[in-house]
Amino acid sequence: MAGTPVQVTGTVLTTRRVDAYHALTVVAPGIAEGFRPGHFVSVAVGGAHTSMVTRRAFSIHDVKSDYGGTVELVFTTGGRGTAWLAERRARDTLDLVGPLGRPFPLPRDPVHCVLVGSEYGSAVLFPLADALLARACRVDFVLGGAGAERVFGAMRARRIAQTTTLTTEDGSLGLRGKVTDALPSVIADTRADVVYACAPMETLRAVTAVAMEFDIPVQVAVEEQMACGIGVCMTCVIPVIGDDGATRMVRACAEGPVFRGERVRFEDVGTIPFDALGAPGGGARHVS
Amino acid sequence: MSVDMRTFLAHVELANPITTAAGCASSGRELAQFFDLHRLGALTTRSITMAPRAGRPTPRMAETPSGMLNAVGLQGPGIDVFLERELPWLAQRGIKTIVSIGGGTVAEYSELARRLADAPGVTALEVNLSCPNMEDRGRVFAREGSAAAEVIASVRSIMRYDVPVVAKLAPDVADIVAVARACVDAGADALSMINNPLGMAIDTETLRPSLAAVTGGLSGPAVLPLAVRCVWQVHAALPGVPLIGIGGVMSGRDAFQLVLAGACAVGVGTALFHDPYACLRIERELEDLLRARGLQRLADAVGLAHRPPGSAPRHLLVDTEESAP
Ligand SMILES: Cc1cc2nc3c(=O)[nH]c(=O)nc-3n(C[C@H](O)[C@H](O)[C@H](O)COP(=O)(O)OP(=O)(O)OC[C@H]3O[C@@H](n4cnc5c(N)ncnc54)[C@H](O)[C@@H]3O)c2cc1C
Ligand SMILES: Cc1cc2nc3c(=O)[nH]c(=O)nc-3n(C[C@H](O)[C@H](O)[C@H](O)COP(=O)(O)O)c2cc1C
Ligand code: FES
């Protein structure tokens, strides 16, 4: 399902602030072509002689066919890499690799879909919504954040979805609380058939629990520390239950970032579950 | 003028000196999405273990100044799956493959060698000695000349004579030359260095170690000077032994340093995380640097920095006019 990734030197077309976030539109034809909703890109940060050796991963928020193909990223600044990225201006160049990862699986039939996003995690849901709408699915959004300015994409969601429910933890916009507080009634009201979500791990765990209560499938896009983004370094693993019922430590970048929520062992993220394939104990010895 | 980039790992010829570093290219398939793996001098696999291993908990990586720490813990499906699915994939495509192995006991290394001895497609065997010795209170093999030698002697006795055995050494030892000599005396046909020295980072937000495993291996440009020093010292002491220089190579110039110090091949690791095409770029840049200095063969540059001060390399004197544009 993954598009064949390429490395391109893209040119920044526009930069803007969207609520509390930075948005960068980059001309990157090779990446835009292979894009499916859920794909991400990795960006080299810091310039040619940087001391930052690992790339930064960002979901693709949008692709457009302008200028041969552009991709848009939405991000928040945290460490040095994202701070550098926030200083990019139009006509600067950016080294991108993508499209990476496995995109969201799309339903064959026109079903009812609830899209749940928290903070910048919402960004990846918009191209997904477009693809679902193109298949005549019903789309409802639940978007949240800590405060009003951290809820990404509320306006656009209102434009394209049947309903949009907003939540903030400080109550400055929409319902006070978390996306998962609002989710059960949205699922019930819309008679949802499937949930799609992108948010911090804790939220994805709660979203999955809600979906499982309603006995409907849930697709989650996860985030784990990544060094390479292309599947060679093995740093981004999370415990996931396979078709055979066995738990494996799988790469969030190559096997994910999208997984079926009920397959992810959220409570064990950050550990090696004792029953994971190749876990220490059970005769396996600890090496290096 | 084109530069002859061929190199020899013992008697095995590689079309060029650039190989992937163990654990940084998985078993090749992911990189094959980007370029034809035949363009590598060789592909080095991650270290293969007997049993499947789930590795260490996350976070497994932390970026550090000009480098990164990793504590992956040799995650992999084990030798059976490697022989069933990964090695045949490489062998069928005729990709020169250096298989890296890792174990916790001498017997484990021997068994891995036995399983690989008849497997088609093994160009060379690299023995990752940076694993804790389960029979000696977890003291890392690579830190102990005699323990390293025992592993190498056993593996050498099992592998076919035409498959070079490469001992991979760690830099954080009191005397790397002593460990290198012990490995060569035990039958190592070549040496590769360096594996990751141990480091640590602390997250000043959480006030906790950044890695779940607390400590991890340091890699990237931060370790290049360590690698150059190790290659230099070992080449000086054992000039006839082929060396694979590894550690912090991001550019052709970095690779050139290791070659000048005495490496006849160069491994590229962390650079692949930054740039999936790093190996091809580094090979091209290295060739350009050799050409610009009038060196017609890579082999002429190996160990060149060891010549006494003031003595110009002969080929530079001979070829300057000819190679002028
Ligand atoms: C699939 C995926 C999609 C993402 N999409 C977005 C997005 O659309 N918008 C956005 O703002 N952020 C996104 N992130 C998170 C983003 O990658 C990190 O915020 C960013 O890498 C932090 O870089 P830094 O230089 O600010 O931090 P530093 O702490 O300096 O980074 C050090 C290293 O750790 C890695 N790292 C740190 N935090 C994360 C993290 N949360 N996930 C993965 N690697 C991390 C960095 O990539 C870098 O290699 C995504 C992460 C993943 C895995
Ligand atoms: C994520 C990661 C995994 C590694 N895994 C292995 C391994 O399985 N076996 C091994 O011998 N070395 C392993 N190494 C060490 C590298 O092969 C190499 O010796 C070291 O990283 C220095 O080179 P570099 O700076 O180019 O990365 C690993 C390094 C990294 C960064
Ligand atoms: S980030 Fe390297 S394997 Fe996923």
Coordinates of C-alpha atoms in Angstrom, one line a residue, chain A:
Chain A
M1 CA 0.0 0.0 0.0
A2 CA 2.9 2.4 0.7
G3 CA 3.8 4.6 -2.2
T4 CA 7.4 4.3 -3.4
P5 CA 9.2 6.9 -1.3
V6 CA 11.6 9.4 -2.9
Q7 CA 13.9 12.0 -1.7
V8 CA 13.3 15.4 -3.1
T9 CA 14.6 18.9 -2.6
G10 CA 11.4 20.9 -2.3
T11 CA 11.0 24.6 -2.4
V12 CA 8.9 26.3 0.3
L13 CA 6.0 28.0 -1.4
T14 CA 4.2 29.5 1.5
T15 CA 4.4 29.6 5.3
R16 CA 1.6 30.7 7.6
R17 CA 0.3 30.4 11.1
V18 CA -2.9 28.5 11.6
D19 CA -4.1 28.8 15.1
A20 CA -1.2 27.8 17.3
Y21 CA 0.5 25.9 14.5
H22 CA 2.9 26.5 11.6
A23 CA 1.9 25.4 8.2
L24 CA 4.4 25.0 5.4
T25 CA 3.5 24.3 1.8
V26 CA 6.4 22.8 -0.1
V27 CA 6.7 22.0 -3.8
A28 CA 7.5 18.3 -3.8
P29 CA 6.1 16.7 -7.0
G30 CA 7.4 13.1 -6.5
I31 CA 5.9 13.0 -3.0
A32 CA 2.6 14.6 -3.9
E33 CA 2.0 12.0 -6.7
G34 CA 2.3 8.9 -4.5
F35 CA 0.4 10.4 -1.6
R36 CA -2.6 8.7 0.2
P37 CA -4.2 10.0 3.3
G38 CA -2.2 8.9 6.4
H39 CA 1.2 9.1 4.7
F40 CA 3.9 11.1 6.3
V41 CA 7.2 12.7 5.2
S42 CA 10.5 13.1 7.0
V43 CA 12.3 16.4 6.8
A44 CA 16.1 17.1 7.2
V45 CA 16.5 20.0 9.6
G46 CA 19.2 22.4 10.4
G47 CA 20.8 22.9 7.0
A48 CA 23.8 21.4 5.3
H49 CA 26.3 21.5 8.2
T50 CA 23.8 20.8 11.0
S51 CA 24.6 18.9 14.2
M52 CA 21.1 17.3 13.9
V53 CA 21.6 13.9 12.3
T54 CA 18.0 12.5 12.4
R55 CA 15.1 13.6 10.3
R56 CA 11.7 14.9 11.7
A57 CA 8.5 13.1 10.8
F58 CA 5.3 15.1 9.9
S59 CA 2.0 13.9 8.6
I60 CA 0.9 15.3 5.2
H61 CA -2.0 17.6 5.8
D62 CA -2.8 18.4 2.2
V63 CA -1.5 17.8 -1.3
K64 CA -2.4 20.0 -4.3
S65 CA -1.5 19.7 -7.9
D66 CA -0.3 23.3 -8.1
Y67 CA 3.3 23.8 -9.3
G68 CA 3.5 20.1 -10.3
G69 CA 2.5 18.9 -6.8
T70 CA 2.7 20.5 -3.3
V71 CA 2.5 19.0 0.1
E72 CA 1.5 20.9 3.2
L73 CA 2.7 20.1 6.7
V74 CA 1.3 21.4 10.0
F75 CA 3.5 21.4 13.0
T76 CA 4.1 22.7 16.5
T77 CA 7.5 23.7 17.8
G78 CA 9.1 21.8 20.5
G79 CA 12.8 21.0 20.2
R80 CA 15.5 22.5 18.0
G81 CA 14.5 20.8 14.7
T82 CA 10.9 22.1 14.7
A83 CA 12.2 25.5 15.8
W84 CA 14.5 25.6 12.7
L85 CA 11.6 24.5 10.5
A86 CA 9.4 27.3 11.9
E87 CA 12.0 29.8 10.6
R88 CA 11.7 28.6 7.0
R89 CA 10.5 31.2 4.5
A90 CA 9.1 31.1 0.9
R91 CA 11.8 30.0 -1.6
D92 CA 13.9 28.2 1.0
T93 CA 14.6 24.6 0.1
L94 CA 13.8 21.6 2.2
D95 CA 15.0 18.1 1.9
L96 CA 12.0 15.7 2.2
V97 CA 11.6 11.9 2.0
G98 CA 8.2 10.5 1.4
P99 CA 5.5 9.4 1.1
L100 CA 6.3 7.2 4.0
G101 CA 4.3 4.7 6.1
R102 CA 1.0 2.9 5.5
P103 CA -2.0 5.1 4.8
F104 CA -5.5 4.8 6.3
P105 CA -7.5 1.9 4.8
L106 CA -10.6 3.2 3.1
P107 CA -14.0 1.5 3.3
R108 CA -15.4 0.0 0.1
D109 CA -19.0 1.1 0.9
P110 CA -20.4 4.5 1.8
V111 CA -20.3 4.1 5.6
H112 CA -20.6 6.6 8.4
C113 CA -17.1 7.7 9.7
V114 CA -16.2 9.6 12.8
L115 CA -12.8 11.3 12.6
V116 CA -11.2 12.1 15.9
G117 CA -8.2 14.4 16.1
S118 CA -6.4 16.2 19.0
E119 CA -4.0 19.1 18.6
Y120 CA -1.9 18.8 15.4
G121 CA -3.0 15.2 15.1
S122 CA -6.1 16.6 13.3
A123 CA -4.1 17.7 10.3
V124 CA -3.8 14.2 8.9
L125 CA -7.6 13.7 9.0
F126 CA -8.5 16.3 6.3
P127 CA -7.2 14.5 3.2
L128 CA -8.8 11.4 4.8
A129 CA -12.1 13.2 5.0
D130 CA -11.8 14.3 1.4
A131 CA -11.2 10.7 0.3
L132 CA -14.1 9.4 2.4
L133 CA -16.4 12.1 1.0
A134 CA -15.3 11.1 -2.5
R135 CA -16.6 7.6 -1.7
A136 CA -19.9 9.0 -0.5
C137 CA -19.2 8.3 3.1
R138 CA -20.7 10.4 5.9
V139 CA -18.0 12.2 7.8
D140 CA -18.3 13.7 11.3
F141 CA -15.5 15.3 13.2
V142 CA -14.5 15.4 16.8
L143 CA -11.6 17.8 17.2
G144 CA -9.9 18.8 20.5
G145 CA -7.0 20.5 22.1
A146 CA -5.9 22.1 25.3
G147 CA -7.3 25.5 24.5
A148 CA -9.2 27.2 21.6
E149 CA -6.1 28.1 19.6
R150 CA -4.8 24.6 19.8
V151 CA -7.8 23.0 18.1
F152 CA -6.7 22.6 14.5
G153 CA -9.0 22.8 11.5
A154 CA -12.3 23.6 13.1
M155 CA -13.4 25.9 10.3
R156 CA -12.6 23.5 7.6
A157 CA -14.2 20.6 9.5
R158 CA -17.4 22.6 9.8
R159 CA -17.4 23.2 6.0
I160 CA -17.0 19.6 4.9
A161 CA -18.5 17.4 7.6
Q162 CA -22.1 16.7 8.6
T163 CA -21.3 17.6 12.2
T164 CA -18.2 19.0 14.0
T165 CA -17.8 18.6 17.7
L166 CA -15.1 20.6 19.4
T167 CA -13.6 20.1 22.8
T168 CA -11.1 22.0 24.9
E169 CA -9.6 21.1 28.2
D170 CA -9.9 24.7 29.4
G171 CA -13.5 25.1 28.1
S172 CA -12.5 28.1 25.8
L173 CA -14.1 26.5 22.8
G174 CA -16.8 23.9 22.4
L175 CA -17.3 21.3 25.2
R176 CA -15.0 21.4 28.2
G177 CA -13.1 18.1 28.3
K178 CA -11.4 15.7 26.0
V179 CA -12.3 14.4 22.6
T180 CA -13.1 11.0 24.2
D181 CA -15.6 12.7 26.5
A182 CA -17.6 13.7 23.4
L183 CA -17.0 10.7 21.3
P184 CA -19.6 8.2 22.6
S185 CA -22.5 10.5 21.9
V186 CA -21.2 11.4 18.5
I187 CA -20.9 7.7 17.6
A188 CA -24.4 7.0 18.9
D189 CA -25.9 10.1 17.2
T190 CA -24.3 9.5 13.8
R191 CA -24.7 5.7 13.9
A192 CA -21.0 5.5 13.0
D193 CA -19.6 2.4 11.4
V194 CA -15.9 3.2 11.8
V195 CA -13.7 5.6 13.8
Y196 CA -10.4 7.1 12.5
A197 CA -8.1 8.9 15.0
C198 CA -4.8 10.7 15.3
A199 CA -3.8 12.0 18.7
P200 CA -1.3 11.3 21.5
M201 CA -1.0 7.7 22.5
E202 CA -3.0 8.1 25.7
T203 CA -5.9 9.6 23.7
L204 CA -5.7 6.9 21.0
R205 CA -6.0 4.3 23.8
A206 CA -9.2 6.0 25.1
V207 CA -10.6 6.4 21.6
T208 CA -10.0 2.7 20.9
A209 CA -11.7 1.8 24.2
V210 CA -14.8 3.8 23.2
A211 CA -14.9 2.3 19.7
M212 CA -14.6 -1.2 21.1
E213 CA -17.5 -0.5 23.5
F214 CA -19.6 0.3 20.4
D215 CA -18.1 -2.7 18.7
I216 CA -17.0 -0.7 15.6
P217 CA -13.6 -0.8 14.0
V218 CA -11.1 2.0 14.8
Q219 CA -8.0 3.0 12.8
V220 CA -5.4 5.0 14.7
A221 CA -2.3 6.9 13.5
V222 CA 0.4 6.6 16.1
E223 CA 3.5 8.6 16.9
E224 CA 6.7 7.1 18.3
Q225 CA 10.3 8.5 18.4
M226 CA 11.8 7.9 14.9
A227 CA 15.3 8.1 13.8
C228 CA 15.1 7.0 10.1
G229 CA 11.4 6.9 9.2
I230 CA 12.1 4.4 6.5
G231 CA 12.2 1.1 8.5
V232 CA 15.9 0.5 8.9
C233 CA 16.8 1.6 12.4
M234 CA 14.3 -0.3 14.6
T235 CA 13.9 2.6 17.0
C236 CA 10.2 3.3 16.5
V237 CA 8.6 0.0 17.7
I238 CA 5.3 -0.5 19.5
P239 CA 3.7 -3.8 20.6
V240 CA 1.0 -4.9 18.2
I241 CA -1.0 -8.1 18.0
G242 CA -0.8 -9.8 14.7
D243 CA -3.4 -11.8 12.7
D244 CA -2.0 -14.9 14.4
G245 CA -2.7 -13.5 17.9
A246 CA 1.0 -13.1 18.6
T247 CA 2.4 -9.8 19.8
R248 CA 5.3 -8.3 17.9
M249 CA 7.4 -5.2 18.4
V250 CA 6.6 -3.6 15.0
R251 CA 7.9 -0.4 13.4
A252 CA 5.6 2.5 13.6
C253 CA 7.2 4.0 10.5
A254 CA 7.0 1.0 8.2
E255 CA 4.2 -1.2 9.5
G256 CA 2.3 2.0 10.7
P257 CA 1.8 4.7 11.5
V258 CA -1.8 3.5 10.9
F259 CA -2.9 0.5 12.9
R260 CA -6.2 -1.1 13.9
G261 CA -6.7 0.3 17.4
E262 CA -7.7 -2.9 19.0
R263 CA -4.4 -4.5 17.8
V264 CA -2.2 -2.0 19.6
R265 CA -1.3 -2.8 23.1
F266 CA -1.5 0.8 24.3
E267 CA -1.0 0.0 28.0
D268 CA 2.3 -1.8 27.1
V269 CA 3.8 1.0 24.8
G270 CA 7.2 1.8 26.2
T271 CA 7.8 -1.8 27.4
I272 CA 8.5 -5.2 25.9
P273 CA 5.4 -7.2 27.0
F274 CA 6.6 -10.5 28.4
D275 CA 4.6 -12.5 25.9
A276 CA 5.9 -10.5 22.8
L277 CA 7.7 -12.6 20.2
G278 CA 11.4 -12.7 21.3
A279 CA 10.8 -11.0 24.6
P280 CA 13.5 -11.5 27.3
G281 CA 12.7 -14.3 29.7
G282 CA 11.1 -17.5 28.5
G283 CA 14.6 -18.8 27.8
A284 CA 15.6 -15.8 25.6
R285 CA 18.7 -14.2 26.9
H286 CA 19.4 -10.6 27.1
V287 CA 22.2 -9.5 24.7
S288 CA 23.6 -6.1 24.0

